[in-house]
Each structure stands twice: as C-alpha cells, then as structure tokens.
Amino acid sequence: MYEFWLFVHVLTAIVWVGGSIHLQIIGARLVAANDAAQIGNFSKQAEWIGTRVLTPAAIVIVIAGVFMTLDRWD
C-alpha cells in the first residue's frame, strides 16, 4: 500500500508544483505585455485553477504523506 500512496503523493506534487510554475510564467508574460484586459482574465482563471486544482492537490499531498508515514510505522 505504501507504493500506492507514494505514487499519489508524487503525482499530486507534480500537479501542484507544475501548475504553480505554469501560472507564474504565464502571469509574468502578461505583466510584461501590459494588457489590462488579459491580466484581468488571467486572474479569474488563476483563481479557478488555484481553488479547484492546486489547493486540492496540496491537501492530497499531505494526506498521502500521512498515510505513507502510518504505513511505515506499522
């Protein structure tokens, strides 16, 4: 079971970190372009991704880490 939780842990870490880096790169490009309409649209999209993808991924990372720890302590 440890290997399953490790897989979940690593997969969600990739989603969390990769998604955050992606948002930072896109945000930096939009700020450099200085287009207020696109920046506003991006902020709405980033909020949606943050609450529906990145936050659940971070929670799953912690949960998987706890289960991995409990599995090794048995």
PDB file of C-alpha atoms in Angstrom:
ATOM      1  CA  MET A   1       0.000   0.000   0.000  1.00  0.00           C
ATOM      2  CA  TYR A   2       2.977   2.251   0.585  1.00  0.00           C
ATOM      3  CA  GLU A   3       3.786   2.307  -3.127  1.00  0.00           C
ATOM      4  CA  PHE A   4       0.245   3.433  -3.970  1.00  0.00           C
ATOM      5  CA  TRP A   5       0.411   6.368  -1.540  1.00  0.00           C
ATOM      6  CA  LEU A   6       3.873   7.245  -2.806  1.00  0.00           C
ATOM      7  CA  PHE A   7       2.526   7.326  -6.366  1.00  0.00           C
ATOM      8  CA  VAL A   8      -0.390   9.560  -5.318  1.00  0.00           C
ATOM      9  CA  HIS A   9       1.978  11.787  -3.341  1.00  0.00           C
ATOM     10  CA  VAL A  10       4.423  12.261  -6.221  1.00  0.00           C
ATOM     11  CA  LEU A  11       1.694  12.679  -8.848  1.00  0.00           C
ATOM     12  CA  THR A  12      -0.095  15.396  -6.901  1.00  0.00           C
ATOM     13  CA  ALA A  13       3.216  17.102  -6.126  1.00  0.00           C
ATOM     14  CA  ILE A  14       3.879  17.272  -9.869  1.00  0.00           C
ATOM     15  CA  VAL A  15       0.429  18.767 -10.451  1.00  0.00           C
ATOM     16  CA  TRP A  16       0.846  21.270  -7.597  1.00  0.00           C
ATOM     17  CA  VAL A  17       4.370  22.459  -8.395  1.00  0.00           C
ATOM     18  CA  GLY A  18       3.993  22.267 -12.169  1.00  0.00           C
ATOM     19  CA  GLY A  19       0.707  24.145 -12.089  1.00  0.00           C
ATOM     20  CA  SER A  20       2.148  26.872  -9.893  1.00  0.00           C
ATOM     21  CA  ILE A  21       5.197  27.306 -12.117  1.00  0.00           C
ATOM     22  CA  HIS A  22       2.978  27.428 -15.190  1.00  0.00           C
ATOM     23  CA  LEU A  23       0.806  30.152 -13.655  1.00  0.00           C
ATOM     24  CA  GLN A  24       3.894  32.165 -12.702  1.00  0.00           C
ATOM     25  CA  ILE A  25       5.311  32.018 -16.227  1.00  0.00           C
ATOM     26  CA  ILE A  26       2.023  32.987 -17.877  1.00  0.00           C
ATOM     27  CA  GLY A  27       1.468  35.755 -15.322  1.00  0.00           C
ATOM     28  CA  ALA A  28       4.932  37.191 -15.876  1.00  0.00           C
ATOM     29  CA  ARG A  29       4.413  37.227 -19.641  1.00  0.00           C
ATOM     30  CA  LEU A  30       1.081  39.003 -19.278  1.00  0.00           C
ATOM     31  CA  VAL A  31       2.529  41.624 -16.954  1.00  0.00           C
ATOM     32  CA  ALA A  32       5.320  42.237 -19.459  1.00  0.00           C
ATOM     33  CA  ALA A  33       2.724  42.637 -22.240  1.00  0.00           C
ATOM     34  CA  ASN A  34       0.928  45.250 -20.090  1.00  0.00           C
ATOM     35  CA  ASP A  35      -2.569  44.312 -21.307  1.00  0.00           C
ATOM     36  CA  ALA A  36      -5.046  45.027 -18.515  1.00  0.00           C
ATOM     37  CA  ALA A  37      -7.886  43.019 -20.059  1.00  0.00           C
ATOM     38  CA  GLN A  38      -5.779  39.881 -20.413  1.00  0.00           C
ATOM     39  CA  ILE A  39      -4.367  40.289 -16.915  1.00  0.00           C
ATOM     40  CA  GLY A  40      -7.895  40.522 -15.527  1.00  0.00           C
ATOM     41  CA  ASN A  41      -8.989  37.429 -17.423  1.00  0.00           C
ATOM     42  CA  PHE A  42      -5.866  35.588 -16.296  1.00  0.00           C
ATOM     43  CA  SER A  43      -6.532  36.439 -12.653  1.00  0.00           C
ATOM     44  CA  LYS A  44     -10.013  34.914 -12.903  1.00  0.00           C
ATOM     45  CA  GLN A  45      -8.578  31.770 -14.482  1.00  0.00           C
ATOM     46  CA  ALA A  46      -5.770  31.566 -11.920  1.00  0.00           C
ATOM     47  CA  GLU A  47      -8.291  31.828  -9.090  1.00  0.00           C
ATOM     48  CA  TRP A  48     -10.334  28.992 -10.580  1.00  0.00           C
ATOM     49  CA  ILE A  49      -7.273  26.784 -11.033  1.00  0.00           C
ATOM     50  CA  GLY A  50      -5.999  27.636  -7.563  1.00  0.00           C
ATOM     51  CA  THR A  51      -9.197  26.669  -5.783  1.00  0.00           C
ATOM     52  CA  ARG A  52     -10.130  23.647  -7.888  1.00  0.00           C
ATOM     53  CA  VAL A  53      -6.762  22.122  -8.803  1.00  0.00           C
ATOM     54  CA  LEU A  54      -3.826  23.426  -6.755  1.00  0.00           C
ATOM     55  CA  THR A  55      -5.450  23.525  -3.305  1.00  0.00           C
ATOM     56  CA  PRO A  56      -6.918  20.001  -3.550  1.00  0.00           C
ATOM     57  CA  ALA A  57      -3.545  18.752  -4.820  1.00  0.00           C
ATOM     58  CA  ALA A  58      -1.790  20.253  -1.796  1.00  0.00           C
ATOM     59  CA  ILE A  59      -4.317  18.634   0.539  1.00  0.00           C
ATOM     60  CA  VAL A  60      -3.904  15.237  -1.150  1.00  0.00           C
ATOM     61  CA  ILE A  61      -0.108  15.553  -0.826  1.00  0.00           C
ATOM     62  CA  VAL A  62      -0.428  15.936   2.937  1.00  0.00           C
ATOM     63  CA  ILE A  63      -2.962  13.111   3.236  1.00  0.00           C
ATOM     64  CA  ALA A  64      -0.816  10.745   1.147  1.00  0.00           C
ATOM     65  CA  GLY A  65       2.237  11.681   3.221  1.00  0.00           C
ATOM     66  CA  VAL A  66       0.390  10.879   6.434  1.00  0.00           C
ATOM     67  CA  PHE A  67      -0.748   7.508   5.089  1.00  0.00           C
ATOM     68  CA  MET A  68       2.778   6.692   3.902  1.00  0.00           C
ATOM     69  CA  THR A  69       4.139   7.514   7.345  1.00  0.00           C
ATOM     70  CA  LEU A  70       1.490   5.451   9.103  1.00  0.00           C
ATOM     71  CA  ASP A  71       2.168   2.537   6.739  1.00  0.00           C
ATOM     72  CA  ARG A  72       5.903   2.555   7.561  1.00  0.00           C
ATOM     73  CA  TRP A  73       5.315   2.846  11.308  1.00  0.00           C
ATOM     74  CA  ASP A  74       3.259  -0.361  11.405  1.00  0.00           C
TER      75      ASP A  74
END
